[in-house]
Short mmCIF file of C-alpha atoms in Angstrom, two decimals:
data_model
loop_
_atom_site.label_atom_id
_atom_site.label_comp_id
_atom_site.label_asym_id
_atom_site.label_seq_id
_atom_site.Cartn_x
_atom_site.Cartn_y
_atom_site.Cartn_z
CA MET A 175 1.76 -28.71 28.26
CA ARG A 176 -0.90 -29.77 25.94
CA LYS A 177 -1.12 -33.38 24.60
CA THR A 178 -0.52 -33.42 21.00
CA ASN A 179 -2.20 -36.31 18.83
CA ASN A 180 -2.82 -37.09 15.21
CA LEU A 181 -6.60 -37.63 15.39
CA ILE A 182 -7.52 -35.76 12.45
CA LEU A 183 -4.72 -37.54 10.18
CA GLU A 184 -5.49 -40.80 11.96
CA THR A 185 -9.21 -40.49 11.01
CA ALA A 186 -8.31 -39.38 7.32
CA ILE A 187 -5.58 -42.17 6.77
CA LYS A 188 -8.17 -44.87 6.91
CA VAL A 189 -10.07 -43.73 4.11
CA LEU A 190 -7.34 -42.00 1.97
CA LEU A 191 -4.93 -45.17 2.26
CA PHE A 192 -7.14 -47.56 0.18
CA PHE A 193 -7.63 -45.00 -2.44
CA ILE A 194 -3.95 -44.35 -2.93
CA VAL A 195 -2.88 -47.99 -2.83
CA LEU A 196 -5.75 -48.75 -5.50
CA TYR A 197 -4.68 -46.06 -7.49
CA SER A 198 -0.86 -47.26 -7.47
CA VAL A 199 -2.09 -50.71 -8.55
CA TYR A 200 -4.26 -48.83 -11.26
CA ILE A 201 -1.33 -46.93 -12.60
CA PHE A 202 0.89 -50.10 -12.40
CA THR A 203 -1.51 -52.34 -14.62
CA ALA A 204 -2.26 -49.14 -17.03
CA GLY A 205 1.46 -48.75 -17.82
CA HIS A 206 1.68 -50.78 -20.92
CA TYR A 207 -0.19 -48.49 -23.07
CA TYR A 208 -0.76 -45.23 -21.02
CA PRO A 209 1.49 -43.07 -18.74
CA GLY A 210 2.28 -45.30 -15.58
CA GLY A 211 4.24 -48.40 -14.99
CA GLY A 212 6.12 -50.45 -12.35
CA PHE A 213 8.32 -47.62 -11.33
CA ILE A 214 5.83 -44.85 -10.61
CA GLY A 215 3.28 -47.51 -9.08
CA GLY A 216 5.85 -48.67 -6.72
CA LEU A 217 6.66 -45.03 -5.77
CA MET A 218 2.96 -44.50 -5.04
CA THR A 219 2.92 -47.65 -2.95
CA ALA A 220 5.90 -46.28 -1.08
CA GLY A 221 4.09 -43.16 -0.52
CA ALA A 222 1.31 -45.02 1.25
CA ILE A 223 3.51 -46.73 3.36
CA VAL A 224 5.30 -43.42 4.48
CA LEU A 225 1.84 -42.06 4.99
CA LEU A 226 1.39 -44.67 7.51
CA LEU A 227 4.85 -44.01 8.89
CA ILE A 228 4.04 -40.28 9.57
CA THR A 229 0.46 -40.96 11.13
CA TYR A 230 1.68 -44.07 13.28
CA ASP A 231 5.23 -44.90 14.22
CA ILE A 232 7.88 -47.38 13.21
CA LYS A 233 6.87 -50.13 15.68
CA THR A 234 3.19 -50.14 14.98
CA VAL A 235 3.77 -50.34 10.79
CA GLU A 236 6.20 -53.14 11.56
CA GLU A 237 3.64 -54.92 13.25
CA LEU A 238 1.10 -54.09 10.59
CA LEU A 239 3.44 -54.98 7.37
CA PRO A 240 5.91 -57.60 8.59
CA VAL A 241 7.94 -57.16 5.46
CA ASN A 242 11.87 -57.25 5.16
CA TYR A 243 12.21 -54.42 2.44
CA ARG A 244 15.68 -55.71 1.54
CA ILE A 245 14.39 -59.23 0.90
CA LEU A 246 11.50 -57.55 -1.24
CA THR A 247 14.19 -55.81 -3.34
CA ALA A 248 16.13 -59.11 -3.64
CA ILE A 249 12.73 -61.01 -4.95
CA GLY A 250 12.23 -57.95 -7.33
CA LEU A 251 15.59 -58.21 -8.96
CA LEU A 252 14.93 -62.10 -9.36
CA PHE A 253 11.61 -61.33 -11.11
CA ALA A 254 13.48 -58.95 -13.46
CA ILE A 255 16.54 -61.19 -14.21
CA GLY A 256 14.20 -64.15 -14.54
CA THR A 257 11.99 -62.55 -17.12
CA SER A 258 15.11 -61.17 -19.01
CA ALA A 259 16.91 -64.34 -19.27
CA GLY A 260 14.20 -66.49 -19.76
CA SER A 261 14.03 -65.45 -23.29
CA LEU A 262 17.50 -67.05 -23.88
CA LEU A 263 15.93 -70.52 -23.46
CA PHE A 264 14.02 -69.66 -26.35
CA ASN A 265 16.94 -68.84 -28.69
CA VAL A 266 16.03 -65.15 -28.95
CA PRO A 267 17.89 -62.16 -27.68
CA PHE A 268 18.10 -60.97 -23.84
CA LEU A 269 14.94 -59.03 -22.64
CA THR A 270 12.83 -60.24 -25.57
CA HIS A 271 9.25 -60.41 -24.18
CA ALA A 272 6.26 -62.60 -25.56
CA PHE A 273 2.44 -61.99 -25.76
CA GLY A 274 -0.49 -63.80 -26.53
CA ASP A 275 -4.19 -63.21 -26.89
CA VAL A 276 -6.26 -65.17 -24.38
CA HIS A 277 -9.81 -65.40 -23.36
CA LEU A 278 -10.66 -65.28 -20.02
CA PRO A 279 -14.21 -66.07 -18.36
CA LEU A 280 -14.97 -62.81 -16.76
CA LEU A 281 -12.64 -60.23 -18.27
CA GLY A 282 -13.05 -61.15 -22.03
CA GLU A 283 -10.35 -60.96 -24.49
CA LEU A 284 -6.93 -59.84 -23.20
CA SER A 285 -3.41 -59.63 -24.41
CA LEU A 286 -1.00 -60.86 -21.77
CA HIS A 287 2.76 -59.74 -21.83
CA THR A 288 5.73 -61.28 -20.13
CA ALA A 289 6.87 -57.53 -19.87
CA THR A 290 4.16 -57.26 -17.05
CA LEU A 291 6.28 -59.75 -15.02
CA PHE A 292 9.29 -57.65 -15.71
CA ASP A 293 7.60 -54.72 -14.49
CA LEU A 294 6.23 -56.49 -11.41
CA GLY A 295 9.80 -56.89 -10.56
CA VAL A 296 10.66 -53.07 -11.07
CA TYR A 297 7.55 -52.42 -8.69
CA PHE A 298 9.02 -54.54 -5.95
CA VAL A 299 12.51 -52.96 -6.49
CA VAL A 300 11.33 -49.64 -5.86
CA VAL A 301 9.09 -50.23 -2.97
CA GLY A 302 11.83 -52.21 -1.43
CA VAL A 303 14.85 -49.27 -2.21
CA THR A 304 12.47 -46.32 -1.10
CA MET A 305 11.34 -47.82 2.08
CA THR A 306 14.87 -48.99 3.14
CA ILE A 307 16.08 -45.46 2.39
CA ILE A 308 13.30 -43.81 4.31
CA GLN A 309 13.52 -46.16 7.41
CA THR A 310 17.33 -45.63 7.43
CA ILE A 311 17.16 -42.06 7.27
CA GLY A 312 14.00 -41.57 9.29
CA GLU A 313 14.97 -43.36 12.48
CA ASP A 314 15.91 -40.70 14.80
CA GLU A 315 18.23 -42.83 17.25
CA MET B 177 -11.39 -17.28 -27.91
CA ILE B 178 -11.27 -20.11 -25.42
CA ASP B 179 -7.74 -20.97 -26.81
CA ILE B 180 -6.84 -17.01 -25.84
CA MET B 181 -8.07 -17.33 -22.31
CA ILE B 182 -6.41 -20.89 -21.50
CA ARG B 183 -3.13 -19.66 -22.83
CA LEU B 184 -3.55 -16.65 -20.71
CA ALA B 185 -4.49 -18.72 -17.71
CA LEU B 186 -1.33 -20.66 -18.13
CA VAL B 187 0.89 -17.35 -18.42
CA PHE B 188 -0.81 -16.32 -15.10
CA CYS B 189 -0.29 -19.66 -13.35
CA SER B 190 3.42 -19.49 -14.44
CA ILE B 191 3.70 -15.88 -13.07
CA SER B 192 2.26 -16.79 -9.85
CA MET B 193 4.48 -19.91 -9.57
CA LEU B 194 7.39 -17.47 -9.89
CA GLY B 195 6.17 -15.66 -7.06
CA LEU B 196 5.53 -18.56 -4.97
CA ILE B 197 9.37 -19.62 -5.72
CA TYR B 198 10.45 -16.21 -4.51
CA ARG B 199 8.47 -16.90 -1.40
CA VAL B 200 10.20 -20.40 -0.90
CA ILE B 201 13.67 -18.83 -1.10
CA LYS B 202 12.98 -15.60 0.69
CA GLY B 203 10.30 -16.53 3.34
CA PRO B 204 10.93 -15.31 6.67
CA SER B 205 9.58 -18.07 8.61
CA VAL B 206 9.54 -22.26 7.78
CA ALA B 207 5.72 -21.76 7.73
CA ASP B 208 5.66 -19.46 4.74
CA ARG B 209 7.90 -21.72 2.79
CA VAL B 210 5.64 -24.78 3.67
CA ILE B 211 2.68 -22.97 2.44
CA ALA B 212 4.45 -21.64 -0.81
CA LEU B 213 5.58 -25.21 -1.44
CA ASP B 214 1.73 -26.59 -1.20
CA ALA B 215 0.45 -23.62 -3.34
CA ILE B 216 3.40 -24.69 -6.06
CA GLY B 217 1.71 -28.27 -5.88
CA VAL B 218 -1.58 -26.77 -6.68
CA ASN B 219 -0.30 -24.54 -9.35
CA LEU B 220 1.32 -27.44 -10.97
CA VAL B 221 -1.88 -29.30 -11.22
CA ALA B 222 -3.55 -26.25 -12.80
CA ILE B 223 -0.83 -26.06 -15.27
CA THR B 224 -0.97 -29.88 -16.13
CA ALA B 225 -4.98 -29.51 -16.56
CA LEU B 226 -4.45 -26.48 -18.84
CA ILE B 227 -1.77 -28.22 -20.87
CA SER B 228 -4.09 -31.35 -21.29
CA ILE B 229 -6.75 -28.97 -22.72
CA VAL B 230 -4.53 -27.41 -24.85
CA LEU B 231 -2.71 -30.71 -26.61
CA ASN B 232 -6.49 -32.06 -26.31
CA SER B 233 -5.35 -35.41 -24.75
CA HIS B 234 -6.36 -37.35 -21.72
CA ALA B 235 -3.10 -38.76 -20.92
CA PHE B 236 -2.12 -36.23 -18.30
CA LEU B 237 -5.32 -36.86 -16.13
CA GLU B 238 -3.81 -39.43 -14.12
CA ILE B 239 -0.63 -37.42 -13.53
CA ILE B 240 -2.86 -34.89 -11.91
CA LEU B 241 -4.04 -37.10 -9.20
CA LEU B 242 -0.55 -38.27 -8.73
CA ILE B 243 0.90 -34.96 -8.11
CA GLY B 244 -2.22 -34.02 -5.75
CA ILE B 245 -1.34 -37.23 -3.67
CA LEU B 246 2.40 -36.42 -3.51
CA ALA B 247 1.80 -32.93 -2.85
CA PHE B 248 -0.66 -33.76 0.27
CA ILE B 249 2.02 -36.47 1.67
CA GLY B 250 4.73 -33.69 1.47
CA THR B 251 2.60 -31.15 3.06
CA VAL B 252 1.49 -33.56 5.90
CA ALA B 253 5.36 -34.38 6.69
CA PHE B 254 6.30 -30.83 6.88
CA ALA B 255 3.42 -30.05 9.17
CA LYS B 256 4.26 -32.86 11.46
CA TYR B 257 7.85 -31.72 11.46
CA LEU B 258 6.60 -28.27 12.53
CA GLU B 259 4.32 -29.40 15.21
CA LYS B 260 6.27 -32.19 16.81
CA GLY B 261 9.99 -31.72 15.48
CA VAL B 262 10.20 -35.38 14.15
CA ILE B 263 8.53 -36.88 10.92
CA ILE B 264 8.82 -40.61 11.63
CA GLU B 265 8.76 -41.66 15.36
CA ARG B 266 10.01 -44.80 16.56
CA GLU B 267 7.45 -45.19 19.59
CA ARG B 268 4.46 -43.02 20.07
CA ASN B 269 4.32 -41.66 23.70
CA HIS B 270 0.65 -41.75 24.18
#
């Protein structure tokens, strides 16, 4: 009986994981004007964590990322509800978002939107729900 | 001229995808189906690139990388299932 291991995958994952997470962050921030956004960014991050789960096992990944994904989902919902309901304080309809142009030292002229915070909530919810589903289905005992 | 060639390439990619779908449904063994699914991912990347040339837009170029990464994760998961029988282990035995 030969002993199987994932040597090639474990070596490749050390380089590949950074690219996937970096790309998910890029696609999250690009989402306001170009294809992308919180949903697909969260899906990419969940894909990176799934790749870790495939390469190693559930115990190693829990030591690596001690995150309770159900609490992450709740935090994401809190972000989404908070930024949506915050518009009610300024006497404008629900889900209205504000934006303004600011000048930052290194980045130059930026237009910052509160819609990004809403998208961050979507990101957390997608990561939390996807990882909860995969961990519940993936456990073999 | 280049326009006709790109449209012809789109038609051929679609035909090869139909053949691969036939292989996914009919395929005698699981390995045939996995290889066909991986090749469908590659064809999807090619079709997205050709369509972005036809429409003259760079909005789809990020989607190409996305499809590539997702197809890679799917193929790795199938390969581990074929080799070990489980995809996500609770504890490694080595």
